[in-house]
Amino acid sequence: MWDYISERVIKEGKYIIKTGTTVRAAANHFKISKSTVHTVVTY
């Protein structure tokens, strides 16, 4: 996996755990699609 993707996965995962937010809210926060967040976090 490329470094920037690994960093993004970790950042998104930590955000979701820290805030207890939904995938949709995380996607809005990071300005990406909810499908991308879901795919990245579940991978």
PDB file of N, CA and C in Angstrom:
ATOM      1  N   MET A   1       0.857  -1.182   0.000  1.00  0.00           N
ATOM      2  CA  MET A   1       0.000   0.000   0.000  1.00  0.00           C
ATOM      3  C   MET A   1       0.896   1.235   0.000  1.00  0.00           C
ATOM      4  N   TRP A   2       0.512   2.240  -0.763  1.00  0.00           N
ATOM      5  CA  TRP A   2       1.307   3.458  -0.825  1.00  0.00           C
ATOM      6  C   TRP A   2       1.258   4.204   0.498  1.00  0.00           C
ATOM      7  N   ASP A   3       2.307   4.940   0.790  1.00  0.00           N
ATOM      8  CA  ASP A   3       2.433   5.623   2.079  1.00  0.00           C
ATOM      9  C   ASP A   3       1.299   6.603   2.339  1.00  0.00           C
ATOM     10  N   TYR A   4       0.923   7.383   1.339  1.00  0.00           N
ATOM     11  CA  TYR A   4      -0.112   8.383   1.574  1.00  0.00           C
ATOM     12  C   TYR A   4      -1.462   7.726   1.867  1.00  0.00           C
ATOM     13  N   ILE A   5      -1.694   6.555   1.296  1.00  0.00           N
ATOM     14  CA  ILE A   5      -2.942   5.844   1.577  1.00  0.00           C
ATOM     15  C   ILE A   5      -2.912   5.306   3.004  1.00  0.00           C
ATOM     16  N   SER A   6      -1.790   4.751   3.415  1.00  0.00           N
ATOM     17  CA  SER A   6      -1.660   4.252   4.779  1.00  0.00           C
ATOM     18  C   SER A   6      -1.881   5.365   5.796  1.00  0.00           C
ATOM     19  N   GLU A   7      -1.304   6.522   5.535  1.00  0.00           N
ATOM     20  CA  GLU A   7      -1.473   7.666   6.439  1.00  0.00           C
ATOM     21  C   GLU A   7      -2.928   8.096   6.492  1.00  0.00           C
ATOM     22  N   ARG A   8      -3.607   8.112   5.348  1.00  0.00           N
ATOM     23  CA  ARG A   8      -5.014   8.510   5.300  1.00  0.00           C
ATOM     24  C   ARG A   8      -5.888   7.519   6.056  1.00  0.00           C
ATOM     25  N   VAL A   9      -5.606   6.231   5.891  1.00  0.00           N
ATOM     26  CA  VAL A   9      -6.373   5.198   6.590  1.00  0.00           C
ATOM     27  C   VAL A   9      -6.250   5.381   8.094  1.00  0.00           C
ATOM     28  N   ILE A  10      -5.045   5.591   8.563  1.00  0.00           N
ATOM     29  CA  ILE A  10      -4.816   5.760   9.997  1.00  0.00           C
ATOM     30  C   ILE A  10      -5.507   7.015  10.503  1.00  0.00           C
ATOM     31  N   LYS A  11      -5.397   8.099   9.754  1.00  0.00           N
ATOM     32  CA  LYS A  11      -6.014   9.358  10.171  1.00  0.00           C
ATOM     33  C   LYS A  11      -7.538   9.238  10.226  1.00  0.00           C
ATOM     34  N   GLU A  12      -8.128   8.625   9.229  1.00  0.00           N
ATOM     35  CA  GLU A  12      -9.588   8.462   9.209  1.00  0.00           C
ATOM     36  C   GLU A  12     -10.049   7.520  10.319  1.00  0.00           C
ATOM     37  N   GLY A  13      -9.338   6.430  10.500  1.00  0.00           N
ATOM     38  CA  GLY A  13      -9.695   5.480  11.546  1.00  0.00           C
ATOM     39  C   GLY A  13      -9.622   6.100  12.934  1.00  0.00           C
ATOM     40  N   LYS A  14      -8.561   6.837  13.192  1.00  0.00           N
ATOM     41  CA  LYS A  14      -8.419   7.502  14.491  1.00  0.00           C
ATOM     42  C   LYS A  14      -9.525   8.523  14.710  1.00  0.00           C
ATOM     43  N   TYR A  15      -9.882   9.238  13.659  1.00  0.00           N
ATOM     44  CA  TYR A  15     -10.947  10.237  13.772  1.00  0.00           C
ATOM     45  C   TYR A  15     -12.273   9.569  14.132  1.00  0.00           C
ATOM     46  N   ILE A  16     -12.586   8.474  13.462  1.00  0.00           N
ATOM     47  CA  ILE A  16     -13.846   7.772  13.723  1.00  0.00           C
ATOM     48  C   ILE A  16     -13.870   7.218  15.148  1.00  0.00           C
ATOM     49  N   ILE A  17     -12.765   6.639  15.592  1.00  0.00           N
ATOM     50  CA  ILE A  17     -12.703   6.092  16.949  1.00  0.00           C
ATOM     51  C   ILE A  17     -12.787   7.205  17.989  1.00  0.00           C
ATOM     52  N   LYS A  18     -12.034   8.278  17.777  1.00  0.00           N
ATOM     53  CA  LYS A  18     -11.987   9.371  18.750  1.00  0.00           C
ATOM     54  C   LYS A  18     -13.340  10.063  18.910  1.00  0.00           C
ATOM     55  N   THR A  19     -14.015  10.308  17.801  1.00  0.00           N
ATOM     56  CA  THR A  19     -15.261  11.067  17.852  1.00  0.00           C
ATOM     57  C   THR A  19     -16.498  10.188  17.905  1.00  0.00           C
ATOM     58  N   GLY A  20     -16.368   8.907  17.557  1.00  0.00           N
ATOM     59  CA  GLY A  20     -17.524   8.021  17.522  1.00  0.00           C
ATOM     60  C   GLY A  20     -18.508   8.411  16.432  1.00  0.00           C
ATOM     61  N   THR A  21     -18.005   9.015  15.395  1.00  0.00           N
ATOM     62  CA  THR A  21     -18.841   9.524  14.312  1.00  0.00           C
ATOM     63  C   THR A  21     -19.225   8.416  13.328  1.00  0.00           C
ATOM     64  N   THR A  22     -20.139   8.728  12.450  1.00  0.00           N
ATOM     65  CA  THR A  22     -20.550   7.781  11.412  1.00  0.00           C
ATOM     66  C   THR A  22     -19.624   7.905  10.205  1.00  0.00           C
ATOM     67  N   VAL A  23     -19.732   6.935   9.323  1.00  0.00           N
ATOM     68  CA  VAL A  23     -18.948   6.964   8.082  1.00  0.00           C
ATOM     69  C   VAL A  23     -19.325   8.198   7.267  1.00  0.00           C
ATOM     70  N   ARG A  24     -20.607   8.505   7.221  1.00  0.00           N
ATOM     71  CA  ARG A  24     -21.074   9.666   6.465  1.00  0.00           C
ATOM     72  C   ARG A  24     -20.484  10.971   7.022  1.00  0.00           C
ATOM     73  N   ALA A  25     -20.479  11.115   8.338  1.00  0.00           N
ATOM     74  CA  ALA A  25     -19.923  12.326   8.963  1.00  0.00           C
ATOM     75  C   ALA A  25     -18.416  12.408   8.755  1.00  0.00           C
ATOM     76  N   ALA A  26     -17.742  11.280   8.817  1.00  0.00           N
ATOM     77  CA  ALA A  26     -16.301  11.262   8.567  1.00  0.00           C
ATOM     78  C   ALA A  26     -16.006  11.660   7.125  1.00  0.00           C
ATOM     79  N   ALA A  27     -16.813  11.184   6.205  1.00  0.00           N
ATOM     80  CA  ALA A  27     -16.630  11.546   4.801  1.00  0.00           C
ATOM     81  C   ALA A  27     -16.804  13.045   4.603  1.00  0.00           C
ATOM     82  N   ASN A  28     -17.799  13.619   5.247  1.00  0.00           N
ATOM     83  CA  ASN A  28     -17.988  15.071   5.157  1.00  0.00           C
ATOM     84  C   ASN A  28     -16.803  15.817   5.750  1.00  0.00           C
ATOM     85  N   HIS A  29     -16.292  15.325   6.855  1.00  0.00           N
ATOM     86  CA  HIS A  29     -15.153  15.975   7.517  1.00  0.00           C
ATOM     87  C   HIS A  29     -13.913  15.975   6.623  1.00  0.00           C
ATOM     88  N   PHE A  30     -13.649  14.850   5.968  1.00  0.00           N
ATOM     89  CA  PHE A  30     -12.459  14.716   5.128  1.00  0.00           C
ATOM     90  C   PHE A  30     -12.700  15.104   3.669  1.00  0.00           C
ATOM     91  N   LYS A  31     -13.944  15.493   3.339  1.00  0.00           N
ATOM     92  CA  LYS A  31     -14.296  15.926   1.979  1.00  0.00           C
ATOM     93  C   LYS A  31     -14.065  14.829   0.936  1.00  0.00           C
ATOM     94  N   ILE A  32     -14.448  13.602   1.296  1.00  0.00           N
ATOM     95  CA  ILE A  32     -14.382  12.474   0.375  1.00  0.00           C
ATOM     96  C   ILE A  32     -15.709  11.724   0.444  1.00  0.00           C
ATOM     97  N   SER A  33     -15.902  10.761  -0.432  1.00  0.00           N
ATOM     98  CA  SER A  33     -17.176  10.039  -0.457  1.00  0.00           C
ATOM     99  C   SER A  33     -17.252   9.043   0.697  1.00  0.00           C
ATOM    100  N   LYS A  34     -18.483   8.746   1.102  1.00  0.00           N
ATOM    101  CA  LYS A  34     -18.663   7.774   2.191  1.00  0.00           C
ATOM    102  C   LYS A  34     -18.244   6.388   1.741  1.00  0.00           C
ATOM    103  N   SER A  35     -18.368   6.095   0.471  1.00  0.00           N
ATOM    104  CA  SER A  35     -17.915   4.805  -0.046  1.00  0.00           C
ATOM    105  C   SER A  35     -16.402   4.657   0.127  1.00  0.00           C
ATOM    106  N   THR A  36     -15.677   5.723  -0.099  1.00  0.00           N
ATOM    107  CA  THR A  36     -14.226   5.696   0.068  1.00  0.00           C
ATOM    108  C   THR A  36     -13.869   5.458   1.523  1.00  0.00           C
ATOM    109  N   VAL A  37     -14.520   6.163   2.431  1.00  0.00           N
ATOM    110  CA  VAL A  37     -14.245   5.977   3.861  1.00  0.00           C
ATOM    111  C   VAL A  37     -14.548   4.537   4.258  1.00  0.00           C
ATOM    112  N   HIS A  38     -15.685   4.039   3.858  1.00  0.00           N
ATOM    113  CA  HIS A  38     -16.079   2.683   4.225  1.00  0.00           C
ATOM    114  C   HIS A  38     -15.081   1.666   3.690  1.00  0.00           C
ATOM    115  N   THR A  39     -14.704   1.792   2.449  1.00  0.00           N
ATOM    116  CA  THR A  39     -13.758   0.870   1.833  1.00  0.00           C
ATOM    117  C   THR A  39     -12.415   0.904   2.532  1.00  0.00           C
ATOM    118  N   VAL A  40     -11.924   2.104   2.786  1.00  0.00           N
ATOM    119  CA  VAL A  40     -10.605   2.275   3.393  1.00  0.00           C
ATOM    120  C   VAL A  40     -10.590   1.742   4.821  1.00  0.00           C
ATOM    121  N   VAL A  41     -11.600   2.061   5.597  1.00  0.00           N
ATOM    122  CA  VAL A  41     -11.607   1.669   6.999  1.00  0.00           C
ATOM    123  C   VAL A  41     -11.830   0.163   7.157  1.00  0.00           C
ATOM    124  N   THR A  42     -12.641  -0.429   6.310  1.00  0.00           N
ATOM    125  CA  THR A  42     -12.880  -1.862   6.435  1.00  0.00           C
ATOM    126  C   THR A  42     -11.729  -2.686   5.870  1.00  0.00           C
ATOM    127  N   TYR A  43     -10.942  -2.114   4.988  1.00  0.00           N
ATOM    128  CA  TYR A  43      -9.803  -2.823   4.401  1.00  0.00           C
ATOM    129  C   TYR A  43      -8.734  -2.997   5.443  1.00  0.00           C
TER     130      TYR A  43
END
